[in-house]
Short mmCIF file of C-alpha atoms and ligand atoms in Angstrom, two decimals:
data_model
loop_
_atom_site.label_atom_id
_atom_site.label_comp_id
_atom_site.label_asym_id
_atom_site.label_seq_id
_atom_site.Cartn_x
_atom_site.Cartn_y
_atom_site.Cartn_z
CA UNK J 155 -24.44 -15.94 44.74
CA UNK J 156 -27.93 -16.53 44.14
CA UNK J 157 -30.29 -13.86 42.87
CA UNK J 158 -33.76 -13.87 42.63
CA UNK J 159 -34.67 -14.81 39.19
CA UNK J 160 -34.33 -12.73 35.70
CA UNK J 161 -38.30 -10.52 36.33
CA UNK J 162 -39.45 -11.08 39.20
CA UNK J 163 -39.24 -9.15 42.30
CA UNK J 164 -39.38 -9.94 46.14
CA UNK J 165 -41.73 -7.92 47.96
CA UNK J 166 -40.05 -7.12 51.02
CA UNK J 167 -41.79 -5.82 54.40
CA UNK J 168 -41.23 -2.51 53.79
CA UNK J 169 -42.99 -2.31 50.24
CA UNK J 170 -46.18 -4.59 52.09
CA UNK J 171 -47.94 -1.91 53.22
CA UNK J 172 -49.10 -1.07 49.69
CA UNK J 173 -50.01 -4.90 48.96
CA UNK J 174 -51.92 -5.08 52.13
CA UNK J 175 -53.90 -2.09 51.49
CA UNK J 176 -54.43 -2.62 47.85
CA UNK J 177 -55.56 -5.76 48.67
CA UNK J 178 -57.91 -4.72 51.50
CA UNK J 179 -59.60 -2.28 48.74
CA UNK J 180 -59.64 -5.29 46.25
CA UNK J 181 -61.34 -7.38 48.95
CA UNK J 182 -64.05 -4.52 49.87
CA UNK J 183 -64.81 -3.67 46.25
CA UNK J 184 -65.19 -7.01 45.60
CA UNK J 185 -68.07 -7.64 48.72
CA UNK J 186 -69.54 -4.28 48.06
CA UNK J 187 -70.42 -5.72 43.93
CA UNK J 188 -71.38 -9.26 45.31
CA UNK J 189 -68.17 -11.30 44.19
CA UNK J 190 -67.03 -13.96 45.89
CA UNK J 191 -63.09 -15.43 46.24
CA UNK J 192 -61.88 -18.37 44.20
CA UNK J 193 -58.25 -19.80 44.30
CA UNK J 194 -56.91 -22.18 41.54
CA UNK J 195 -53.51 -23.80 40.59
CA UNK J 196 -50.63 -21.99 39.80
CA UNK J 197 -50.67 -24.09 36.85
CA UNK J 198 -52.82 -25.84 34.61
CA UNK J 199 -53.21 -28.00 32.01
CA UNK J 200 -50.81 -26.35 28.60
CA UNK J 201 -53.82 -27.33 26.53
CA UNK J 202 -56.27 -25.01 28.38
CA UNK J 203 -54.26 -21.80 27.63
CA UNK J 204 -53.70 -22.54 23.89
CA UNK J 205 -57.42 -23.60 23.60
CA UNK J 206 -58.39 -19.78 25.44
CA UNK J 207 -56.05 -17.63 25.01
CA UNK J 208 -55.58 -19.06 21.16
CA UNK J 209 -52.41 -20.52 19.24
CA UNK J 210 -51.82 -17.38 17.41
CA UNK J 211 -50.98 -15.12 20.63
CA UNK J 212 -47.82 -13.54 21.99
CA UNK J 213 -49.04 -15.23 24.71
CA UNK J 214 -48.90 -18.34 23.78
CA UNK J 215 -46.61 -18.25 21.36
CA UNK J 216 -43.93 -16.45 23.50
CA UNK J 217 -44.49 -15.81 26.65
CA UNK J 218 -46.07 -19.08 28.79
CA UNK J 219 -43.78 -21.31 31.10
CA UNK J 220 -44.56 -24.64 29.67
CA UNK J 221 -43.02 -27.87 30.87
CA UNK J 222 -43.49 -31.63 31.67
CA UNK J 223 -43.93 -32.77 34.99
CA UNK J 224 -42.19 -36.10 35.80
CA UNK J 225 -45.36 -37.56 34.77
CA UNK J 226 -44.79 -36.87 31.56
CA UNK J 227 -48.02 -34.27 31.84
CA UNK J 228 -47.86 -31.28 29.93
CA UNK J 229 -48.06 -28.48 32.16
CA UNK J 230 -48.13 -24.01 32.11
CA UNK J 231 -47.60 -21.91 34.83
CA UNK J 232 -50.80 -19.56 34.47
CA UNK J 233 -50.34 -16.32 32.06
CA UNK J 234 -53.94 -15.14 32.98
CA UNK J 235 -56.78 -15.48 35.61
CA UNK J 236 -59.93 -15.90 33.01
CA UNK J 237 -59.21 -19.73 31.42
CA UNK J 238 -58.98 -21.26 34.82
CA UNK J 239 -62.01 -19.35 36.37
CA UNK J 240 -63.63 -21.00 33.44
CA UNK J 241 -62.36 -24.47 33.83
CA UNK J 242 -63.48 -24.33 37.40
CA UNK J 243 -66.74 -23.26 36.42
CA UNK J 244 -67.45 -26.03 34.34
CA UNK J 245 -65.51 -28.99 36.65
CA UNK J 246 -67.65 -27.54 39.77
CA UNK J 247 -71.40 -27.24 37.73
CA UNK J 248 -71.52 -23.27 38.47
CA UNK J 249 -73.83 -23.17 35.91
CA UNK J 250 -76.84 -24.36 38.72
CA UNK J 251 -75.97 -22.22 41.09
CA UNK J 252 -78.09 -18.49 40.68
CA UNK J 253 -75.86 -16.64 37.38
CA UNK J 254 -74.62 -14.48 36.56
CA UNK J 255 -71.98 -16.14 39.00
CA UNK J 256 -69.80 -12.82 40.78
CA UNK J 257 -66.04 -14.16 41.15
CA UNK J 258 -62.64 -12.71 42.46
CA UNK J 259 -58.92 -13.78 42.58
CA UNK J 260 -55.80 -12.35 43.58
CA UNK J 261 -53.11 -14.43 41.91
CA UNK J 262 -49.50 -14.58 40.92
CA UNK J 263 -49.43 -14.71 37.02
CA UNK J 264 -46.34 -15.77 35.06
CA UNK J 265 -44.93 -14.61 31.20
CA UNK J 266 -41.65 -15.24 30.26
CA UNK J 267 -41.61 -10.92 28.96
CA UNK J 268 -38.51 -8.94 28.52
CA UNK J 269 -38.50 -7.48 32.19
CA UNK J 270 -38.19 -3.75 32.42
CA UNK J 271 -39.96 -0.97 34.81
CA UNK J 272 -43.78 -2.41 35.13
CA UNK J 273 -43.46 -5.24 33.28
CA UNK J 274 -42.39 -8.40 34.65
CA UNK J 275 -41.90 -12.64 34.57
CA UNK J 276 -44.03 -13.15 37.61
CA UNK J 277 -46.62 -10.47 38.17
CA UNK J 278 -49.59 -10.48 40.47
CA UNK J 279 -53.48 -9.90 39.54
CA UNK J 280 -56.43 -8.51 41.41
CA UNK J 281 -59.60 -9.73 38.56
CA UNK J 282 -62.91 -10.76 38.73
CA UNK J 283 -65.37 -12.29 36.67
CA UNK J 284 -69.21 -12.31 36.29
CA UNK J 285 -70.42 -15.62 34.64
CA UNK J 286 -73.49 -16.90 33.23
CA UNK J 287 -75.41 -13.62 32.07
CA UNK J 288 -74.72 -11.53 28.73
CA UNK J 289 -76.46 -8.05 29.66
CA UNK J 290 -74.59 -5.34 28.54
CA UNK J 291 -75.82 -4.14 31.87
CA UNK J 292 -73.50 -6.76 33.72
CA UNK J 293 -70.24 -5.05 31.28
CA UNK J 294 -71.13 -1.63 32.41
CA UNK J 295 -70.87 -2.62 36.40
CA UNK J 296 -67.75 -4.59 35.98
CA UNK J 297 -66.33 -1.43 34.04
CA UNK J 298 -68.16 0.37 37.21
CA UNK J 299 -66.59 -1.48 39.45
CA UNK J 300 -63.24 -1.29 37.66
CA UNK J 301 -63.28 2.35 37.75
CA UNK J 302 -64.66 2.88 41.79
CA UNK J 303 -61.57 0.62 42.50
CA UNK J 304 -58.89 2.91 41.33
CA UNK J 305 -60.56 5.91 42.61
CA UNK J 306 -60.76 4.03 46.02
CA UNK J 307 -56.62 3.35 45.64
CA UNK J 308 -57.05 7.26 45.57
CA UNK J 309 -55.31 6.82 41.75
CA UNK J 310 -56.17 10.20 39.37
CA UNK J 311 -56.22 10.82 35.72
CA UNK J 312 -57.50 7.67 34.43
CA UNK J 313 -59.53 6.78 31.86
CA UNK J 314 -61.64 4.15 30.81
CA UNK J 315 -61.25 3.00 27.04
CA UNK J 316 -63.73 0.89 25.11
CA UNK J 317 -63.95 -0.59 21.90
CA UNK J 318 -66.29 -3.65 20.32
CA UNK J 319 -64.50 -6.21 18.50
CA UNK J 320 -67.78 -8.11 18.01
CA UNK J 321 -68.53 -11.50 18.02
CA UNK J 322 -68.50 -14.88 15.12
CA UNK J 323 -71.48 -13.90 13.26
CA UNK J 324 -69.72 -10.42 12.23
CA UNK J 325 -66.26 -10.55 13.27
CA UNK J 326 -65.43 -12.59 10.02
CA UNK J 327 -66.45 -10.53 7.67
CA UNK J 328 -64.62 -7.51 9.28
CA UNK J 329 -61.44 -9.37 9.60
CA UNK J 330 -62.03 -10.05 5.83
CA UNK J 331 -62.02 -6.04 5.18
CA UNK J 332 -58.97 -5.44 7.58
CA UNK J 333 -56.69 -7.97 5.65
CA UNK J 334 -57.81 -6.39 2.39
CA UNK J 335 -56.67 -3.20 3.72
CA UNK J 336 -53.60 -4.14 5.15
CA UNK J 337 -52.68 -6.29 2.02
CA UNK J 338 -52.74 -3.06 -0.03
CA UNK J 339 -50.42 -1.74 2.72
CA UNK J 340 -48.19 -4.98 2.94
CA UNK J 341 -45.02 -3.28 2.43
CA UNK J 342 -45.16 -0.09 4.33
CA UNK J 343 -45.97 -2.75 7.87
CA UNK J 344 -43.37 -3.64 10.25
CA UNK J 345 -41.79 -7.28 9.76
CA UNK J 346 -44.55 -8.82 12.57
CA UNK J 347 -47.54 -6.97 11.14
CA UNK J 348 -47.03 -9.06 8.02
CA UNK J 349 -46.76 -12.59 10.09
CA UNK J 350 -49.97 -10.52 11.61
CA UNK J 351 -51.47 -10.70 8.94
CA UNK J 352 -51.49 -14.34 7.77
CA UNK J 353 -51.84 -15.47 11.33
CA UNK J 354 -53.94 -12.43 13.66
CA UNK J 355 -54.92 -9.70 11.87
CA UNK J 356 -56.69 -8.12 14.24
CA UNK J 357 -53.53 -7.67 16.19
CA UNK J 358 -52.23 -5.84 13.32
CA UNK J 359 -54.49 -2.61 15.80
CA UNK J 360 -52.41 -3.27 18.32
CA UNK J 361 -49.10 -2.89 16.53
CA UNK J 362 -46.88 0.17 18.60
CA UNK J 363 -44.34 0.82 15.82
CA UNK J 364 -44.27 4.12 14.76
CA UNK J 365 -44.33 3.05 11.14
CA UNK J 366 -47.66 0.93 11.54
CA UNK J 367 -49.67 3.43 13.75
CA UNK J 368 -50.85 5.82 10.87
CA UNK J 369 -52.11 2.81 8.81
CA UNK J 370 -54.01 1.68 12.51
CA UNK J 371 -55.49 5.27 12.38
CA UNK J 372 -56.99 4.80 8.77
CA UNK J 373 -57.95 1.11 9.02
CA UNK J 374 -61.05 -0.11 9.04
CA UNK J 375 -63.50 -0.38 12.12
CA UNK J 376 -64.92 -3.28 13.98
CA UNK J 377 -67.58 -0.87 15.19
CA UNK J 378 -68.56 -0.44 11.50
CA UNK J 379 -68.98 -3.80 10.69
CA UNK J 380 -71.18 -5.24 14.05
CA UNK J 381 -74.55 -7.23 13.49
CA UNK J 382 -77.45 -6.15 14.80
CA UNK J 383 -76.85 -7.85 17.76
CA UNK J 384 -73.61 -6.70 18.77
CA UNK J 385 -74.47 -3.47 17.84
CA UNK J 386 -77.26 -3.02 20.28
CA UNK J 387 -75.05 -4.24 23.26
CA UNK J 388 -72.31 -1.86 22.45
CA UNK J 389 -75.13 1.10 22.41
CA UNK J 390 -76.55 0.25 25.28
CA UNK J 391 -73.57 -0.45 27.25
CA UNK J 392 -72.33 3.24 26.35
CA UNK J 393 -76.14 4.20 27.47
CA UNK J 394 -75.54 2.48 30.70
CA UNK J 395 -71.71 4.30 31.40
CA UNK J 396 -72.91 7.46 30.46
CA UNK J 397 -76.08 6.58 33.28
CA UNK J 398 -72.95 6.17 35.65
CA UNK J 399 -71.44 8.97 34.66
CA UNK J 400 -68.34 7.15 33.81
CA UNK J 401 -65.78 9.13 31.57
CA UNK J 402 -65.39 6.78 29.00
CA UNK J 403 -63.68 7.38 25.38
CA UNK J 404 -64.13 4.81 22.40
CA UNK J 405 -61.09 3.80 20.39
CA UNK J 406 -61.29 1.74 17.30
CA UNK J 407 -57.95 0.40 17.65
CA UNK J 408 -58.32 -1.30 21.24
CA UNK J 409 -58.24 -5.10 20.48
CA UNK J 410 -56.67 -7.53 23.01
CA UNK J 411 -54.24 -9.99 23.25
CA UNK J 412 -55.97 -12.74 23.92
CA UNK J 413 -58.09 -14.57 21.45
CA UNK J 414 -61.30 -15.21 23.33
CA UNK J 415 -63.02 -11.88 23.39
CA UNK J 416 -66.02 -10.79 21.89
CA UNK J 417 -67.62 -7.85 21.96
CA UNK J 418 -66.83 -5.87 24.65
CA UNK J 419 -62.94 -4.97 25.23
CA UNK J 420 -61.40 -2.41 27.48
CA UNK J 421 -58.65 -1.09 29.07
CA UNK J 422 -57.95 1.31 31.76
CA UNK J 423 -54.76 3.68 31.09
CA UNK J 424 -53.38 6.91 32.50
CA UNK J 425 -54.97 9.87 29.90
CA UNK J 426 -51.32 11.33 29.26
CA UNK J 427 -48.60 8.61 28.90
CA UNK J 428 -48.05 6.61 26.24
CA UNK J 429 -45.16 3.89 27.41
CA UNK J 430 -46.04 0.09 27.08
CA UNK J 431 -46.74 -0.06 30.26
CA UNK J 432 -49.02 2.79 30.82
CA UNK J 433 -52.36 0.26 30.95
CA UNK J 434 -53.12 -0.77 34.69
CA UNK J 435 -55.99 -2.90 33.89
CA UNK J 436 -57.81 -4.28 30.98
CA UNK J 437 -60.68 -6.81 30.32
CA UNK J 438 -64.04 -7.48 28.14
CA UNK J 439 -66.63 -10.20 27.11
CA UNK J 440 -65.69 -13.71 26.28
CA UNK J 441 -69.46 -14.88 25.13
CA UNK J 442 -68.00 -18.35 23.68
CA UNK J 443 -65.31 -19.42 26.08
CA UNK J 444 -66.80 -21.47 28.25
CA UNK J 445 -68.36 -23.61 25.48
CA UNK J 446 -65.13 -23.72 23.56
CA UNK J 447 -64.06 -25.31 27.33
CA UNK J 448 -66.49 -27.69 26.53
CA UNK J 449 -68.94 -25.99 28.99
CA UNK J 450 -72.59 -25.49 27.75
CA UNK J 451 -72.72 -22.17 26.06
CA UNK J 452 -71.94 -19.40 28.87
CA UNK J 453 -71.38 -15.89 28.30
CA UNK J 454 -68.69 -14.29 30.59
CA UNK J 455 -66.80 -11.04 30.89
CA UNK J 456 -63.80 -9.99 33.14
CA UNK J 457 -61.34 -7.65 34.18
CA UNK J 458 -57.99 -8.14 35.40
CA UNK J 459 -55.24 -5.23 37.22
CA UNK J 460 -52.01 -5.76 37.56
CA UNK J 461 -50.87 -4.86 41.38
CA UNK J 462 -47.40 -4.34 40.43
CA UNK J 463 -48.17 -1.66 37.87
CA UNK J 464 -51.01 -0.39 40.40
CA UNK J 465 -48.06 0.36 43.12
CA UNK J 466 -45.99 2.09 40.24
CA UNK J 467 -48.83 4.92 39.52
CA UNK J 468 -49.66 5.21 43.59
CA UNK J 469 -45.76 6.00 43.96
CA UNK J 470 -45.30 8.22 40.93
CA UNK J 471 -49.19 9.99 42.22
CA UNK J 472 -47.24 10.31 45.75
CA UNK J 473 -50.46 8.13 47.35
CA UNK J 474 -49.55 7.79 51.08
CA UNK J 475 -50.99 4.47 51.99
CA UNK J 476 -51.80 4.15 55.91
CA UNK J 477 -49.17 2.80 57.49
CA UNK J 478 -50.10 0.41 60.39
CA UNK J 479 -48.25 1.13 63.65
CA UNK J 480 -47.54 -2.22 64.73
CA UNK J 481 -46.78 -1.34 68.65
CA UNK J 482 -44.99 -4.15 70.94
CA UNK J 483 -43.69 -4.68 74.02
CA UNK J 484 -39.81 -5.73 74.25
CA UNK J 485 -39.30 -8.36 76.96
CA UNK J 486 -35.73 -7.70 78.58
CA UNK J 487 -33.77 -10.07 81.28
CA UNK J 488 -31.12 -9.29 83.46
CA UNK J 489 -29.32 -13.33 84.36
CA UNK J 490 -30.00 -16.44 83.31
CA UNK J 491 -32.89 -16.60 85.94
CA UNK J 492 -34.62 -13.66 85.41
CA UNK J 493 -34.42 -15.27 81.61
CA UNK J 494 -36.17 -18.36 82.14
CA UNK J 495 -39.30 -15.53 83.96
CA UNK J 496 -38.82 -13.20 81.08
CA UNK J 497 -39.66 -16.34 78.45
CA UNK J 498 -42.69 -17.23 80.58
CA UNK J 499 -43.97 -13.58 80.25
CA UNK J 500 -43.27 -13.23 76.63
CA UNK J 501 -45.60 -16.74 75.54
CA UNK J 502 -48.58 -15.19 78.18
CA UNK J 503 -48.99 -11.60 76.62
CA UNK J 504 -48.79 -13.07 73.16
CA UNK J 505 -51.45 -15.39 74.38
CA UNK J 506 -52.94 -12.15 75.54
CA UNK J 507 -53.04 -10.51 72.10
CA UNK J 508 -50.15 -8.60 72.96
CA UNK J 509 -47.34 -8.61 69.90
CA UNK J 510 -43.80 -9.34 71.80
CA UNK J 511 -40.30 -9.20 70.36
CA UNK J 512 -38.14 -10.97 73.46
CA UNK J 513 -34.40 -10.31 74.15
CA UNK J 514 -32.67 -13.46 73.05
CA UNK J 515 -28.72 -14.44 73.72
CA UNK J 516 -27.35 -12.49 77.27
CA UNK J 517 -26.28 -9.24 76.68
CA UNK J 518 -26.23 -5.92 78.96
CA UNK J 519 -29.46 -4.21 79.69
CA UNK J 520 -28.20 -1.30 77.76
CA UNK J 521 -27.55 -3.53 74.27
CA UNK J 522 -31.06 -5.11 75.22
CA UNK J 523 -32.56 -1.83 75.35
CA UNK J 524 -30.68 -0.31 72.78
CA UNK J 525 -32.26 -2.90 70.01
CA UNK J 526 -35.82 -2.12 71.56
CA UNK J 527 -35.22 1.85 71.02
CA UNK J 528 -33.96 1.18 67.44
CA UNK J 529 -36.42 -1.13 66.61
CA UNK J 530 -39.23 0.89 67.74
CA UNK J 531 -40.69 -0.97 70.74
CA UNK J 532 -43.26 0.95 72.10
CA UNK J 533 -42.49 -0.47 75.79
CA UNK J 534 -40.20 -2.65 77.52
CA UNK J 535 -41.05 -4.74 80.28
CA UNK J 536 -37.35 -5.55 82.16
CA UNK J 537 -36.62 -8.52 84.74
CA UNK J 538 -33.92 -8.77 87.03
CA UNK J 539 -33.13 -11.34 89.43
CA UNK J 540 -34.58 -9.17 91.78
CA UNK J 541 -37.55 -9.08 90.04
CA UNK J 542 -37.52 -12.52 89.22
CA UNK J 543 -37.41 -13.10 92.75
CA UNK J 544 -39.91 -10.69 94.09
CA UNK J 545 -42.74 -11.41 91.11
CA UNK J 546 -42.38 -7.80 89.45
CA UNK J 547 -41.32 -6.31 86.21
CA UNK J 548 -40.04 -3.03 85.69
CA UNK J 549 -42.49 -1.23 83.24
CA UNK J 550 -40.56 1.24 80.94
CA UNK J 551 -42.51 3.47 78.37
CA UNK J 552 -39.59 3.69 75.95
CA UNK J 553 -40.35 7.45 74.70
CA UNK J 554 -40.60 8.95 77.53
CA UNK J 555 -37.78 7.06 79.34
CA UNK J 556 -40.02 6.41 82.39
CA UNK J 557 -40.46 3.39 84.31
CA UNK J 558 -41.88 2.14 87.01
CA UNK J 559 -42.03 -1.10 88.94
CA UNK J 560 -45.21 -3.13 88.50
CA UNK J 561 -46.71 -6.81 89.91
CA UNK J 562 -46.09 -9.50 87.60
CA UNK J 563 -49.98 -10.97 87.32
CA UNK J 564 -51.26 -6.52 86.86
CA UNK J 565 -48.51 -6.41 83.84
CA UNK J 566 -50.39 -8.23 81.29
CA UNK J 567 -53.63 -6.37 82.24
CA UNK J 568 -51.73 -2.87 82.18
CA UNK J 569 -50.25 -3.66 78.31
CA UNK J 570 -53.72 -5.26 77.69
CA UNK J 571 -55.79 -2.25 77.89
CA UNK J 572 -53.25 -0.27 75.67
CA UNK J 573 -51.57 -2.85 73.06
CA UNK J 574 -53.96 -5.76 72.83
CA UNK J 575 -54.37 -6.56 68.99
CA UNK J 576 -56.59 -9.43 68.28
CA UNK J 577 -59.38 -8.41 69.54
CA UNK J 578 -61.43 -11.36 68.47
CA UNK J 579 -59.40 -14.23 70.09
CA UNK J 580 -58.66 -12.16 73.34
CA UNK J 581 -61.69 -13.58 75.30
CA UNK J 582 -61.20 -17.06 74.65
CA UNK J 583 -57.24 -17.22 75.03
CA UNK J 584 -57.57 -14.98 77.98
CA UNK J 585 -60.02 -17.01 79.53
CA UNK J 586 -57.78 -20.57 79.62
CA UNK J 587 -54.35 -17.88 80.44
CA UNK J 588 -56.74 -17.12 83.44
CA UNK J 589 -57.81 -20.77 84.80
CA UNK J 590 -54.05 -21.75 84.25
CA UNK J 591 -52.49 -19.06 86.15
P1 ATP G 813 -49.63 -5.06 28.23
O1 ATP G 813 -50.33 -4.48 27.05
O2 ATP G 813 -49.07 -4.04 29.17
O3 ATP G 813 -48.65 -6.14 27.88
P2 ATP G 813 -51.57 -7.06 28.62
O4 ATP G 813 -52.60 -6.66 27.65
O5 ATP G 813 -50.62 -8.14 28.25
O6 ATP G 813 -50.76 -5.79 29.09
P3 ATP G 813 -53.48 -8.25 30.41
O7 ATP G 813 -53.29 -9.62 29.91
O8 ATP G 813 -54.71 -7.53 30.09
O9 ATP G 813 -52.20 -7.37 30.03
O10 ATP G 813 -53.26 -8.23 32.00
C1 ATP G 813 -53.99 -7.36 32.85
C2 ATP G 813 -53.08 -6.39 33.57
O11 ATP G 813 -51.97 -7.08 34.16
C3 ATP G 813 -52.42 -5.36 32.68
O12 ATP G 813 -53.27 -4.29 32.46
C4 ATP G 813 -51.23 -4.96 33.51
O13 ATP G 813 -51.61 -4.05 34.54
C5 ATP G 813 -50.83 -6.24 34.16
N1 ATP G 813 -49.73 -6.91 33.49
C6 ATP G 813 -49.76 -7.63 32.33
N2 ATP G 813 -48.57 -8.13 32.02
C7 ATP G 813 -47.73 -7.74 33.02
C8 ATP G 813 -46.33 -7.95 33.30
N3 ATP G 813 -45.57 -8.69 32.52
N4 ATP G 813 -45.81 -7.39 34.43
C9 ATP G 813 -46.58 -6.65 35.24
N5 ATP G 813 -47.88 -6.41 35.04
C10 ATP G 813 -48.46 -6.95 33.96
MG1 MG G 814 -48.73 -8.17 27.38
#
């Protein structure tokens, strides 16, 4: 027996209302702040993520599906949205078009995790990223924007949480002052905060162990160490949030796990929980990314949600998304003639916009109308051979158990000005169902 793989999920049609509507809200957001949709490949070149994302990450160092193609070509199944937004950039010369470039994806997003509730080895991503412009002004509407999405979702109790981790005029010599702290504490760390250490110490923040979070509390602060520069962006960027009026709260300990940040870094949590996989979305600034692409020097920032762990808080906040009602017609036949009429009628009201689920195989009229009941047909249009004979349908409005027996060529109209769907193509397809018949 196969199963679907070890992490990953399928999303069947019951749990797609809340991926169509989350979706739909990801798609308005995302015209109402100017960004525009760009699909890449589920997988890219390997070197592109360990050149982004950096060497030294549990990303990279743990988590990516890696493999050769039968090319020999070294390929990864896509951990994050932001390094292939870049690549495209540079391949497609965004940099002439008007910047700061606005863009959006919605993508599937694989790391080989240890699954458990929230947490995945294929996940999907609603992000977007503003290219080309490095006013903190451009942070503040992406963390804007950000924040107006959830509360469209109808999602409560979040927060916003920002930090600086500056950039590579001051972020050395802060690193510096971290490792001298944490040497002095190399004993009391956990086993990885010591590989931390030689390899990523600012990941040594990050560190969840019970044991390592006091020392996080009394370590030194990227905030304290910023140049001028990245200073002034990080006070005017909480000038411009508190203009919004968005709630936020600083924490010195919020670094991120992906090497190509700078400045800017936040993530978007429920205020009261504390699991690993309390954060619904997180993103920041990646000033030097592009160039380290081999783009021209591009500044960038980003945010990314995971939809999985979006649907989680919506269910555990009771959200009632609207469910669309879906209403069709069940086509019934009564003999094999009546059949061949019944098929006819079924292909002209779907051509009419009308959604049809036909009887197939020859059963009774009372199984046939038995599987319309149960599966919610809102009517049922019924031909016998007298029908068939005759040119009429019997008309039955399933709820109330009425029917009544209508001409063939007035049933489409009849459904038509109840159940017709797509509105757009109803003129045109109606139009050639009219020369025709
Ligand atoms: P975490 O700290 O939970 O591991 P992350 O920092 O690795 O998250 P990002 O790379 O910032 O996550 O990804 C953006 C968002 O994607 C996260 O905030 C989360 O909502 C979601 N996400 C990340 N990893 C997974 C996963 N394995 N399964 C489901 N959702 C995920
Ligand atoms: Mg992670």
């Amino acid at each position: 027996m196969y199963r679907a793989p070890r992490g990953t999920t399928d999303i069947l049609p019951d749990e797609q209302v809340y991926w169509s509507f989350i979706r739909q809200k990801a798609y308005e957001i995302s015209v109402l702040y100017g960004y525009r949709r760009v699909d890449t490949p589920a997988f890219e070149d390997a070197g592109l993520f360990v050149r982004s994302i950096g060497e030294d990450t549990d990303i990279v160092e743990k988590e990516t599906y890696t493999f050769d193609d039968r090319s020999g070509d070294k390929l990864t199944l896509r951990p994050e949205g932001t390094a292939s937004i870049c690549r495209a950039y540079i391949e497609h010369g965004m940099h002439t078009l008007p910047q700061p470039v606005r863009l959006y994806y919605d993508a599937a997003i694989f790391r080989y995790e240890r699954p458990q509730a929230g947490r995945y080895r294929q996940h999907h991503q609603y992000g977007v990223e503003a290219l080309g412009e490095g006013d903190p002004a451009l942070d503040a509407e992406v963390i804007d924007m950000a924040w107006q999405f959830y509360a469209n979702l109808g999602l409560k109790g979040l927060s916003p949480i920002l930090n600086s981790i500056g950039c590579s005029v001051c972020r050395p010599t802060y690193l510096n002052s971290l490792m001298e702290y944490y040497t002095k504490h190399r004993n009391a760390v956990c086993s990885d905060c010591r590989r931390r250490l030689e390899r990523n110490p600012l990941r040594l923040l990050d560190c969840k162990k019970p044991s390592c979070v006091p020392l996080t509390e009394q370590a030194p602060r990227s905030t304290d160490h910023l140049c001028p520069d990245c200073s002034d962006h990080f006070s005017r960027l909480s000038s411009y949030l508190r203009l919004l009026n968005l709630p936020f709260v600083t924490n010195h300990r919020l670094v991120r796990g992906l090497d190509y940040y700078t400045k800017t870094v936040f993530e978007i949590a429920p205020e009261r929980e504390e699991s690993a996989q309390a954060t619904v979305g997180a993103g920041g600034r990646y000033d030097d990314l592009i160039e380290q692409l081999g783009g021209r020097p591009t500044p960038g920032i980003g945010f990314a949600t995971g939809i999985e762990r979006l649907i989680l808080n919506m269910k555990k906040q009771k959200i009632i998304v609207p469910q669309s009602a879906e209403p069709f017609v069940f086509v019934a036949h009564i003999s094999q003639q009546a059949k061949d009429e019944a098929m006819k009628l079924a292909s002209l009201l779907r051509r009419s916009g009308i959604s049809v689920i036909p009887s197939l195989g020859d059963r009774s009229l009372k199984a046939q109308l038995k599987q319309a009941n149960s599966m919610g047909a809102n009517k049922a249009v019924i031909i016998g051979e007298d029908e068939a004979k005759s040119g009429t349908v019997v008309l039955r409005d399933m709820a109330k158990g009425e029917q009544n027996i209508v001409p063939r060529d007035v049933v489409v109209e009849t459904l038509r000005k109840t159940y017709h769907r797509f509105v757009l193509v109803e003129n045109r397809i109606t139009c050639a169902i009219m020369k025709v018949g």
